[in-house]
Amino acid sequence: MQVPAGNLLEKINNPSDLKQFSEDELEQVCQELRQYIIDVVSVNGGHFAASLGVVELTVALHYIMNTPYDQLVWDVGHQAYGHKILTGRRDIFHTNRVYKGISGFPKRGESEYDTFGVGHSSTSISAALGMAVASHYKGETDRQHVAVIGDGAMTAGLAFEALNHAGIENSNLLVILNDNNMSIDPNVGALKEYLTDITTSKPYNRFRDDVASVLSKLSSVGPDAFKLAKKLEKSIKGTLLKKSNFFEALKFRYFGPIDGHDVKHLAKVLRDLRDIPGPKLLHCVTVKGKGYALAEKDQTKWHAPGLFDKITGEIKKTYYEKPQPPKYQDVFGHTIIELAEQNPKIMGITPAMPSGCSLNLMMKAMPERAFDVGIAEQHAVTFSAGLATQGLTPFCNIYSSFMQRAFDQVVHDVAIQKLNVVFCLDRAGIAGADGPTHHGAYDLAYMRCIPNMTVSAPMNEEELRNLMYTAQQENMGPFTIRYPRGNGVMVDWQRPMKAIPVGKGRLVNEGEDVAILTIGTIGNEATKAINDLNNEGYFPAHYDLRFVKPLDESLLHSVFQKFDKVITVEDGCLEGGMGSAVLEFMADNGYSAKVKRLGMPDNVIEHGEQPELWAECGYDAAAISTQVRLMGIKKDTTHTIAS
């Protein structure tokens, strides 16, 4: 749905158009850009509050910098909607996050203004530094490189590694710290407290406002006086803040904090900083959700609210006459509390996603036993390993695609030591509109190659509960449970929990001619397919493996002894996944069968709703049915199978 733009915004098709306006007109541009984001997201959905918080910063950057020659890198990308609108994508912005539409994140293949593809946090400083060093090497000394990173993303180890390196490089790098005290949930940790001290220190801020004019006067006296004054400045900063400046200790020139919603002042500061060589950090204080009162008040709720009435603020929800199955994340959230009430050893850990994975329920009920460690997946895993060495049973909940960032810690700190850490991988499989940076495509493959690791996936909510119950038993070792984004299939899901024998699959549906082997919730698509196929006269068997490591060898022996046609179905990559494991078993045991593997092909899967992408990749119910028709033998529709 197209939305009309304001009088000034409609004239901006690229940043050069923006530069035609006077600085006095920038405030109106900001008002119109903010309203346009509200108008479009309210009817089309998407991330919301983050982009509202950086409207003035976005306008000022494109006004002062010579983009795309000057390179602008957005961290994570939740906040880049204004950037997209100002860089030639206003007329197609209504397709944001829609199947075959533009991406919800910066994407190099989409625009020359998107200098670096993002979706995971904390990559911007490293990327911008690489660009800056490359420009320096090529002699492009006039080229600017800007990384915009939130204070939440700054907590990740990668950001600190990049800062440490950047401080010794004499490259044109400007890091803009967008300090709003939020990522998706409120930020945690010592860095948050440090930044709060800076922004709330009245003596320091008064000193900061005066120091520039003092130094400018002393500079006329001579270089020695200026150097002495700079040393005095650093000393006074440390005294006023009762600590030294962290960023200056890393050899960054620190500027700020400044009001991130004063577009004219931002433009002035950016113009000045553009002419200062070397690594610099500008500390901007902003409000996530700025300009939309409800989003300012509840920033977590309005991070990505879905469709809403922009006038009343009512978030539009679908109401059902009958009870609906819960989200898998909520099954996890309620079940871990049940288990923790029975088992005092259980702890909960998440890297900055307490609402997204529903660990916030445990954090509220048992605050001493549930931890948000900030955007720090590597730390989350090794912290969990440390807990496990002391006899505790940590449930480390990390989105599947984010767990990729901590693979070394899984191997080195957990698996080699055979520690009982339970990895709950949320958003496994196709993740939907967030696209390729968020699809949980690879966890079955990268977890099953690790020694000592158990790798499992439930087909429904009851099995998720049972696997969680199984994983917290004694001597289970490293244990992975993967499950998808979205709702389950059972209304009556809160049943008594019981242990599942590790490595034991199950027969879901007896059949003939063709055996369908599935892992995880995509097995429900196989169930749909079989219901339709039975009406056509096809009667495939269905087995739910439940474990991709260890495999149920007894079950697989019976399958290959009975069937010479097998279909494997997984909501994950085909390379190294469950289908590969089945082929390995078949080869190792001398079986010969025709095996067709269905799953994510070996290419990047773009964004779209889960059913759209399952269909595109060829493993939804319709695709499974088609494959059975190609391989199976049609029977009379009155045919019945003896149980």
XYZ file of C-alpha atoms in Angstrom:
643
model
C 0.000 0.000 0.000
C 1.495 3.313 -1.141
C 1.530 6.133 1.409
C 1.833 9.810 0.388
C 4.982 11.616 1.530
C 5.200 15.142 2.928
C 5.916 18.224 0.812
C 9.672 18.146 1.311
C 10.139 14.389 1.590
C 8.440 13.749 -1.743
C 11.188 15.796 -3.409
C 13.965 13.604 -1.973
C 14.889 10.662 -4.175
C 18.529 10.531 -3.096
C 20.824 12.379 -0.674
C 21.790 14.967 -3.283
C 18.156 16.134 -3.246
C 18.336 16.445 0.536
C 21.360 18.746 0.253
C 19.271 21.300 -1.681
C 17.428 22.236 1.512
C 18.668 24.761 4.041
C 19.624 23.668 7.539
C 16.518 25.447 8.831
C 14.384 23.140 6.661
C 15.930 19.960 8.057
C 13.589 19.923 11.040
C 10.590 19.725 8.713
C 12.294 16.982 6.714
C 12.739 15.059 9.962
C 9.094 15.539 10.919
C 7.936 14.283 7.523
C 10.349 11.341 7.512
C 9.259 10.274 10.990
C 5.578 10.534 10.010
C 6.200 8.576 6.818
C 7.774 5.719 8.787
C 4.789 5.726 11.169
C 2.318 5.755 8.277
C 3.949 2.888 6.377
C 4.847 0.590 9.274
C 1.399 0.972 10.867
C -0.256 -0.577 7.785
C 2.525 -2.892 6.573
C 4.321 -3.943 9.761
C 8.049 -4.173 10.425
C 10.561 -2.856 12.919
C 9.409 0.461 14.273
C 10.846 2.178 17.330
C 14.516 1.895 16.348
C 14.140 3.875 13.122
C 12.100 6.592 14.839
C 14.966 7.095 17.274
C 17.558 7.917 14.588
C 15.565 10.108 12.201
C 17.575 13.255 12.957
C 20.862 11.364 12.882
C 19.962 9.774 9.527
C 19.048 13.115 7.973
C 22.163 14.831 9.336
C 24.481 12.079 8.096
C 23.158 12.116 4.542
C 23.090 15.927 4.580
C 26.721 16.338 5.628
C 28.417 13.233 4.269
C 28.943 12.578 0.575
C 27.188 9.208 0.471
C 27.648 6.717 -1.090
C 31.286 7.770 -1.662
C 31.463 8.374 2.062
C 30.547 4.993 3.486
C 27.838 4.627 6.097
C 27.505 1.321 7.979
C 24.424 0.664 10.112
C 24.802 -1.859 12.911
C 22.088 -4.570 12.991
C 19.925 -2.521 10.598
C 16.673 -2.322 12.564
C 17.127 1.438 12.515
C 17.801 1.888 8.781
C 14.263 2.584 7.499
C 14.871 6.327 7.260
C 18.133 5.606 5.454
C 16.300 3.452 2.900
C 13.613 6.077 2.324
C 16.190 8.824 1.688
C 18.258 6.689 -0.684
C 15.860 6.019 -3.538
C 13.527 3.442 -2.033
C 10.655 5.585 -0.797
C 8.279 4.494 -3.572
C 8.910 0.795 -2.905
C 9.216 1.051 0.855
C 5.720 -0.427 1.246
C 7.217 -3.746 0.054
C 9.603 -3.796 3.023
C 9.935 -7.348 4.446
C 7.269 -8.645 2.045
C 7.990 -11.711 -0.101
C 9.944 -10.537 -3.183
C 10.023 -6.975 -1.767
C 12.915 -5.004 -0.299
C 14.795 -6.307 2.710
C 14.112 -5.117 6.234
C 17.872 -4.676 6.680
C 20.616 -2.940 4.687
C 21.649 -5.194 1.819
C 24.518 -4.610 -0.588
C 22.688 -6.075 -3.563
C 19.765 -3.711 -3.053
C 21.464 -0.312 -3.130
C 24.909 1.257 -3.454
C 24.050 3.211 -0.297
C 23.876 -0.068 1.665
C 27.608 -0.474 2.083
C 27.469 -3.589 4.258
C 24.812 -6.255 4.708
C 23.705 -6.594 8.311
C 21.146 -8.316 10.497
C 23.301 -9.535 13.377
C 24.623 -6.954 15.801
C 28.039 -5.485 16.496
C 29.627 -5.837 13.047
C 29.659 -2.164 12.021
C 32.950 -0.995 13.540
C 34.934 -3.917 12.130
C 33.384 -3.463 8.688
C 33.826 0.311 8.621
C 37.424 -0.023 9.801
C 38.129 -2.488 6.988
C 36.669 0.000 4.515
C 38.698 2.838 6.044
C 41.968 0.922 5.887
C 41.239 -0.031 2.274
C 40.582 3.614 1.388
C 43.812 4.677 3.088
C 45.717 2.032 1.135
C 44.193 3.245 -2.145
C 45.023 6.873 -1.373
C 41.396 7.971 -0.932
C 42.258 10.296 1.931
C 39.099 12.383 1.514
C 36.753 9.437 2.012
C 34.816 9.182 5.278
C 33.691 5.962 6.992
C 30.938 6.027 9.590
C 29.711 3.190 11.808
C 26.425 3.781 13.644
C 26.165 1.385 16.581
C 23.774 1.206 19.513
C 24.877 0.939 23.107
C 23.295 -2.517 23.207
C 25.338 -3.738 20.240
C 28.444 -2.229 21.823
C 28.336 -4.938 24.512
C 29.394 -7.680 22.091
C 32.990 -8.824 22.035
C 33.327 -8.102 18.319
C 32.710 -4.390 18.912
C 35.458 -4.240 21.560
C 37.855 -6.122 19.293
C 37.213 -3.604 16.524
C 37.653 -0.603 18.836
C 40.938 -2.026 20.082
C 42.249 -2.346 16.531
C 40.818 0.934 15.240
C 42.615 2.927 17.913
C 46.002 2.157 16.372
C 44.980 2.781 12.752
C 45.288 6.297 11.360
C 42.167 5.951 9.204
C 39.143 8.164 8.692
C 36.752 6.321 10.976
C 33.867 7.875 12.869
C 31.964 5.656 15.293
C 28.587 7.095 16.265
C 27.335 5.592 19.514
C 23.547 5.739 19.408
C 22.898 5.651 23.145
C 19.227 4.958 23.895
C 19.674 2.425 26.715
C 17.830 -0.180 24.631
C 18.411 -2.986 22.166
C 15.132 -4.920 21.957
C 14.883 -5.266 25.715
C 16.505 -2.810 28.145
C 20.291 -3.022 28.068
C 22.219 -4.615 30.901
C 25.796 -4.608 32.138
C 28.624 -2.360 33.237
C 28.897 -0.477 29.922
C 25.303 0.658 30.302
C 26.112 2.019 33.768
C 29.250 3.728 32.465
C 27.357 5.494 29.667
C 24.623 6.497 32.094
C 27.267 8.089 34.332
C 28.536 10.142 31.395
C 25.113 11.306 30.214
C 23.838 12.211 33.683
C 26.962 13.904 35.081
C 26.016 17.589 35.230
C 29.549 18.812 36.129
C 31.033 16.856 33.249
C 28.499 18.140 30.749
C 29.032 21.763 31.830
C 32.766 21.216 31.501
C 32.329 19.628 28.086
C 30.402 22.638 26.796
C 33.131 25.049 27.897
C 36.282 23.149 27.019
C 36.201 23.729 23.253
C 36.292 27.519 23.542
C 39.057 27.370 26.170
C 41.231 25.142 24.023
C 40.697 27.306 20.968
C 42.050 30.332 22.878
C 45.046 28.408 24.242
C 45.922 27.099 20.798
C 46.819 30.624 19.739
C 49.405 30.829 22.536
C 51.412 27.944 21.122
C 51.552 24.156 20.614
C 53.047 23.422 24.034
C 50.251 25.259 25.815
C 47.676 23.424 23.703
C 49.188 20.000 24.496
C 49.277 20.846 28.186
C 45.634 21.939 28.063
C 44.628 18.672 26.358
C 46.294 16.671 29.140
C 44.525 18.843 31.697
C 41.221 18.235 29.886
C 41.610 14.448 30.127
C 42.526 14.722 33.795
C 39.477 16.843 34.587
C 37.203 14.472 32.610
C 38.450 11.580 34.716
C 37.941 13.499 37.932
C 34.421 14.655 37.079
C 33.339 11.171 35.975
C 35.314 9.469 38.753
C 36.834 7.261 36.053
C 38.941 7.640 32.927
C 37.249 7.799 29.552
C 37.089 4.271 28.202
C 37.091 5.298 24.547
C 40.005 7.700 24.875
C 41.946 4.923 26.584
C 41.543 3.049 23.276
C 43.006 6.099 21.463
C 39.685 7.351 20.095
C 38.928 11.052 20.253
C 35.681 11.182 22.208
C 33.007 13.820 21.532
C 29.770 14.134 23.419
C 27.363 13.308 24.732
C 25.137 15.382 22.441
C 21.393 15.512 21.809
C 20.695 13.045 19.019
C 17.397 14.758 18.195
C 18.789 18.241 17.452
C 19.311 17.888 13.714
C 20.914 21.302 13.194
C 23.451 20.755 15.964
C 24.122 17.239 14.669
C 24.829 18.671 11.229
C 27.273 21.196 12.690
C 29.111 18.597 14.759
C 29.326 16.140 11.857
C 30.692 18.872 9.599
C 33.414 19.596 12.155
C 34.235 15.923 12.724
C 34.500 15.292 9.004
C 37.654 17.416 8.965
C 39.334 15.708 11.930
C 41.528 12.752 10.873
C 41.897 9.464 12.714
C 39.499 7.416 14.856
C 36.708 9.408 16.519
C 33.640 8.515 18.564
C 30.553 10.699 18.739
C 28.237 9.871 21.644
C 24.619 10.689 20.717
C 21.843 10.356 23.273
C 18.539 9.380 21.648
C 15.127 8.019 22.564
C 14.024 4.797 20.900
C 10.549 5.392 19.464
C 11.043 9.175 19.430
C 8.003 11.079 18.193
C 5.453 8.351 18.881
C 4.487 8.589 22.524
C 3.448 4.974 23.013
C 6.696 3.720 21.509
C 8.722 6.013 23.747
C 6.866 4.679 26.784
C 7.124 0.937 25.986
C 10.109 0.508 23.692
C 10.250 -3.280 23.850
C 6.608 -3.673 22.868
C 7.025 -1.249 19.977
C 10.289 -2.670 18.653
C 8.280 -4.570 16.023
C 4.591 -4.253 16.949
C 2.998 -5.557 13.767
C 0.055 -3.642 12.299
C -1.451 -0.896 14.430
C -3.795 2.083 14.378
C -1.454 5.066 14.263
C -4.091 7.346 15.823
C -5.210 5.231 18.789
C -2.086 3.077 19.062
C -4.160 -0.102 19.143
C -2.061 -3.003 17.932
C -4.176 -5.088 15.602
C -4.508 -8.697 16.634
C -6.381 -11.627 15.202
C -9.051 -12.924 17.540
C -10.201 -16.532 17.438
C -13.400 -18.114 18.660
C -11.523 -21.209 19.801
C -8.295 -21.515 21.833
C -5.166 -21.517 19.670
C -1.841 -23.321 20.082
C 0.852 -21.307 21.873
C 4.084 -19.968 20.448
C 6.967 -22.382 20.877
C 8.925 -19.683 22.716
C 6.148 -19.467 25.317
C 6.135 -23.249 25.719
C 9.833 -22.946 26.526
C 9.256 -20.018 28.894
C 6.582 -21.738 30.967
C 8.216 -25.171 30.880
C 11.602 -24.019 32.171
C 9.855 -22.534 35.211
C 8.049 -25.829 35.845
C 11.324 -27.710 35.584
C 13.212 -25.206 37.723
C 10.602 -25.525 40.481
C 11.356 -29.252 40.560
C 15.111 -29.065 39.939
C 17.111 -26.431 41.894
C 20.101 -26.921 39.588
C 18.404 -25.370 36.544
C 19.491 -21.891 35.432
C 18.360 -19.810 32.441
C 20.653 -17.751 30.193
C 19.962 -15.589 27.134
C 22.053 -13.030 25.212
C 19.755 -9.981 25.141
C 16.604 -11.792 23.975
C 14.548 -12.347 27.148
C 11.266 -11.264 25.522
C 11.982 -12.936 22.187
C 12.682 -16.328 23.763
C 10.312 -15.850 26.766
C 13.039 -16.306 29.375
C 11.653 -13.052 30.794
C 9.014 -15.222 32.488
C 11.708 -16.985 34.510
C 13.587 -13.732 35.091
C 10.465 -12.389 36.759
C 9.620 -15.563 38.699
C 13.185 -16.526 39.674
C 15.443 -13.500 39.127
C 18.392 -15.103 40.912
C 18.357 -18.042 38.479
C 17.852 -16.364 35.077
C 20.384 -14.107 33.334
C 20.326 -11.713 30.415
C 24.033 -11.355 29.601
C 23.650 -8.712 26.871
C 24.431 -9.102 23.180
C 27.238 -11.571 23.824
C 26.546 -15.046 22.484
C 30.097 -16.281 23.010
C 30.026 -15.195 26.629
C 26.566 -16.740 27.098
C 27.900 -20.165 26.079
C 31.095 -20.074 28.143
C 29.266 -18.557 31.121
C 26.867 -21.511 30.864
C 29.845 -23.862 30.737
C 31.194 -22.307 33.929
C 27.866 -22.866 35.661
C 27.853 -26.479 34.484
C 31.295 -27.181 35.975
C 29.772 -26.457 39.378
C 27.009 -28.999 39.012
C 24.295 -26.661 37.725
C 22.209 -27.294 34.589
C 22.092 -24.180 32.418
C 19.469 -23.819 29.682
C 21.198 -21.463 27.239
C 18.547 -20.047 24.902
C 19.951 -18.495 21.730
C 18.331 -17.993 18.332
C 19.655 -20.547 15.847
C 21.298 -18.002 13.535
C 22.855 -16.169 16.505
C 24.322 -19.407 17.855
C 26.554 -19.431 14.762
C 28.476 -16.617 16.477
C 29.465 -18.901 19.364
C 30.389 -22.107 17.553
C 33.931 -22.196 18.940
C 32.683 -21.889 22.506
C 30.221 -24.759 21.950
C 33.075 -26.973 20.771
C 35.922 -25.841 23.021
C 34.177 -24.932 26.267
C 31.186 -27.292 26.330
C 31.543 -30.341 24.087
C 35.182 -31.220 24.708
C 34.516 -31.066 28.449
C 31.246 -33.027 28.131
C 29.364 -30.407 30.162
C 25.616 -30.617 30.581
C 24.635 -27.351 28.891
C 21.214 -27.429 27.237
C 21.135 -25.311 24.090
C 17.592 -24.251 23.220
C 17.767 -22.914 19.681
C 14.751 -20.708 19.024
C 13.856 -19.533 15.485
C 15.320 -22.697 13.963
C 14.466 -23.210 10.295
C 12.836 -20.541 8.140
C 12.488 -17.441 10.324
C 10.197 -15.420 8.035
C 10.327 -11.736 7.147
C 13.688 -11.096 8.829
C 15.262 -13.022 5.985
C 18.625 -14.689 5.425
C 20.445 -13.185 8.397
C 17.864 -14.723 10.718
C 16.932 -18.044 9.100
C 18.047 -20.913 11.339
C 19.360 -22.881 8.391
C 22.519 -24.502 9.649
C 22.152 -25.677 13.254
C 21.359 -29.322 12.497
C 24.517 -29.513 10.379
C 26.864 -27.584 12.653
C 25.668 -29.189 15.873
C 25.637 -32.784 14.660
C 29.301 -32.632 13.641
C 30.382 -31.940 17.254
C 31.465 -34.919 19.414
C 29.515 -35.588 22.633
C 26.561 -33.469 21.405
C 22.966 -34.688 21.419
C 20.911 -32.959 18.685
C 17.120 -33.090 18.849
C 14.037 -31.379 17.469
C 10.428 -31.773 18.662
C 7.525 -32.198 16.263
C 5.101 -30.442 18.626
C 4.781 -28.668 21.962
C 4.429 -31.837 24.019
C 7.671 -33.183 22.605
C 9.426 -29.867 23.298
C 8.468 -30.201 26.945
C 9.554 -33.825 27.047
C 12.910 -33.049 25.446
C 13.519 -30.251 27.959
C 12.662 -32.707 30.746
C 15.034 -35.289 29.220
C 17.910 -32.831 28.809
C 18.013 -31.847 32.496
C 18.480 -35.394 33.757
C 21.825 -36.450 35.205
C 24.797 -37.087 32.899
C 23.113 -35.905 29.711
C 26.125 -33.913 28.524
C 25.809 -31.229 25.807
C 22.226 -31.263 24.527
C 20.627 -29.256 21.695
C 16.882 -28.739 21.243
C 15.832 -26.737 18.173
C 12.379 -25.333 17.483
C 10.896 -22.714 15.152
C 9.488 -19.251 15.338
C 5.713 -19.057 15.633
C 2.826 -21.115 16.897
C 2.658 -24.825 17.550
C -0.066 -27.314 16.706
C -1.495 -28.350 20.096
C -4.072 -26.530 22.185
C -3.820 -29.100 24.981
C -0.042 -28.884 25.379
C 0.575 -28.637 29.126
C 0.661 -32.362 29.746
C 2.778 -34.168 32.347
C 6.384 -34.401 31.191
C 8.249 -37.633 30.671
C 11.720 -38.620 29.533
C 12.352 -39.597 25.926
C 15.056 -42.236 25.338
C 17.955 -40.359 23.754
C 18.312 -41.285 20.091
C 14.862 -42.848 19.829
C 12.510 -41.895 16.988
C 8.900 -42.909 16.496
C 6.496 -44.220 13.893
C 3.848 -41.582 13.220
C 1.947 -43.287 10.419
C 2.232 -46.765 8.923
C 2.316 -47.033 5.152
C 3.618 -48.691 2.019
C 5.906 -47.984 -0.949
C 7.458 -44.784 0.386
C 8.834 -43.839 3.817
C 8.878 -40.161 4.802
C 11.486 -39.349 7.475
C 11.155 -35.971 9.177
C 12.901 -34.079 11.959
C 11.211 -31.358 13.981
C 8.040 -29.374 13.449
C 8.187 -29.578 9.652
C 6.887 -33.090 10.241
C 3.458 -31.507 10.573
C 3.650 -30.584 6.886
C 4.235 -34.271 6.159
C 1.132 -35.125 8.202
C -0.925 -32.690 6.094
C 0.492 -34.183 2.916
C -0.305 -37.729 3.988
C -3.918 -36.834 4.794
C -4.348 -35.516 1.255
C -2.420 -38.377 -0.335
C -4.512 -41.028 1.409
C -7.592 -39.589 -0.302
C -5.817 -39.963 -3.656
C -4.769 -43.552 -3.044
C -1.188 -43.040 -1.892
C -0.229 -44.426 1.511
C 3.289 -43.397 2.548
C 4.691 -44.214 5.991
C 5.870 -41.414 8.258
C 8.670 -41.583 10.829
C 9.627 -38.751 13.184
C 13.333 -39.182 13.951
C 13.331 -36.663 16.851
C 17.131 -36.995 17.068
C 19.617 -36.333 14.296
C 22.399 -37.279 16.717
C 22.451 -39.995 17.840
C 20.353 -41.474 15.060
C 17.834 -44.180 15.856
C 19.714 -46.927 14.050
C 17.156 -49.579 14.915
C 14.417 -47.489 13.306
C 16.542 -46.806 10.218
C 17.392 -50.492 9.818
C 13.687 -51.302 9.782
C 13.003 -48.498 7.278
C 15.671 -49.596 4.781
C 14.757 -53.246 5.162
C 11.144 -52.470 4.256
C 11.363 -49.521 1.828
C 13.424 -48.890 -1.276
C 12.057 -45.354 -1.642
C 12.709 -42.817 1.114
C 12.001 -39.080 1.399
C 13.727 -37.000 4.072
C 12.251 -33.635 5.090
C 13.940 -30.996 7.243
C 13.533 -27.261 7.858
C 17.247 -26.681 7.476
C 20.112 -26.867 4.989
C 20.492 -30.036 2.955
C 24.297 -29.940 3.180
C 25.200 -31.855 6.316
C 21.673 -31.997 7.709
C 19.355 -34.836 8.640
C 19.063 -36.121 5.075
C 22.845 -36.303 4.847
C 22.918 -38.266 8.095
C 20.421 -40.766 6.672
C 22.477 -41.174 3.486
C 25.592 -41.759 5.586
C 23.771 -44.441 7.556
C 22.539 -46.077 4.359
C 26.036 -46.134 2.836
C 27.732 -47.324 6.026
C 25.304 -50.219 6.372
C 25.245 -51.351 2.750
C 21.634 -50.458 1.958
C 20.524 -49.393 -1.495
C 17.456 -47.219 -1.815
C 16.259 -44.239 -3.799
C 16.455 -41.314 -1.364
C 15.082 -37.839 -2.082
C 16.125 -35.116 0.345
C 13.846 -32.106 0.842
C 15.084 -29.024 2.690
C 16.803 -25.684 2.170
C 18.866 -25.701 -1.030
C 22.471 -24.557 -1.161
C 21.753 -20.875 -1.699
C 20.707 -17.865 0.346
C 16.979 -17.886 1.108
C 15.501 -14.404 1.042
C 12.694 -13.036 3.230
C 9.014 -13.941 3.231
C 6.464 -15.696 5.375
C 7.332 -19.234 6.448
C 4.762 -21.016 4.211
C 5.885 -18.947 1.204
C 9.501 -19.933 1.719
C 8.765 -23.588 2.502
C 6.975 -23.704 -0.851
C 9.808 -21.900 -2.647
C 12.354 -24.326 -1.191
C 10.190 -27.325 -2.019
C 9.375 -28.896 1.324
C 5.880 -27.765 2.258
C 2.932 -30.181 2.268
C 2.299 -29.676 -1.465
C 5.932 -30.375 -2.354
C 6.017 -33.481 -0.160
C 2.829 -34.736 -1.840
C 4.331 -34.150 -5.285
C 7.414 -36.145 -4.367
C 5.350 -39.052 -3.050
C 3.337 -39.111 -6.293
C 6.577 -39.289 -8.272
C 7.949 -42.161 -6.184
C 4.916 -44.056 -4.902
C 2.455 -46.501 -6.357
C -1.152 -45.375 -6.440
C -3.611 -47.756 -4.815
C -7.370 -48.021 -5.040
C -8.839 -45.268 -2.850
C -10.748 -47.933 -0.907
C -7.420 -49.510 0.070
C -6.859 -49.792 3.802
C -3.757 -50.545 5.776
C -3.762 -53.047 8.588
C -2.544 -51.545 11.833
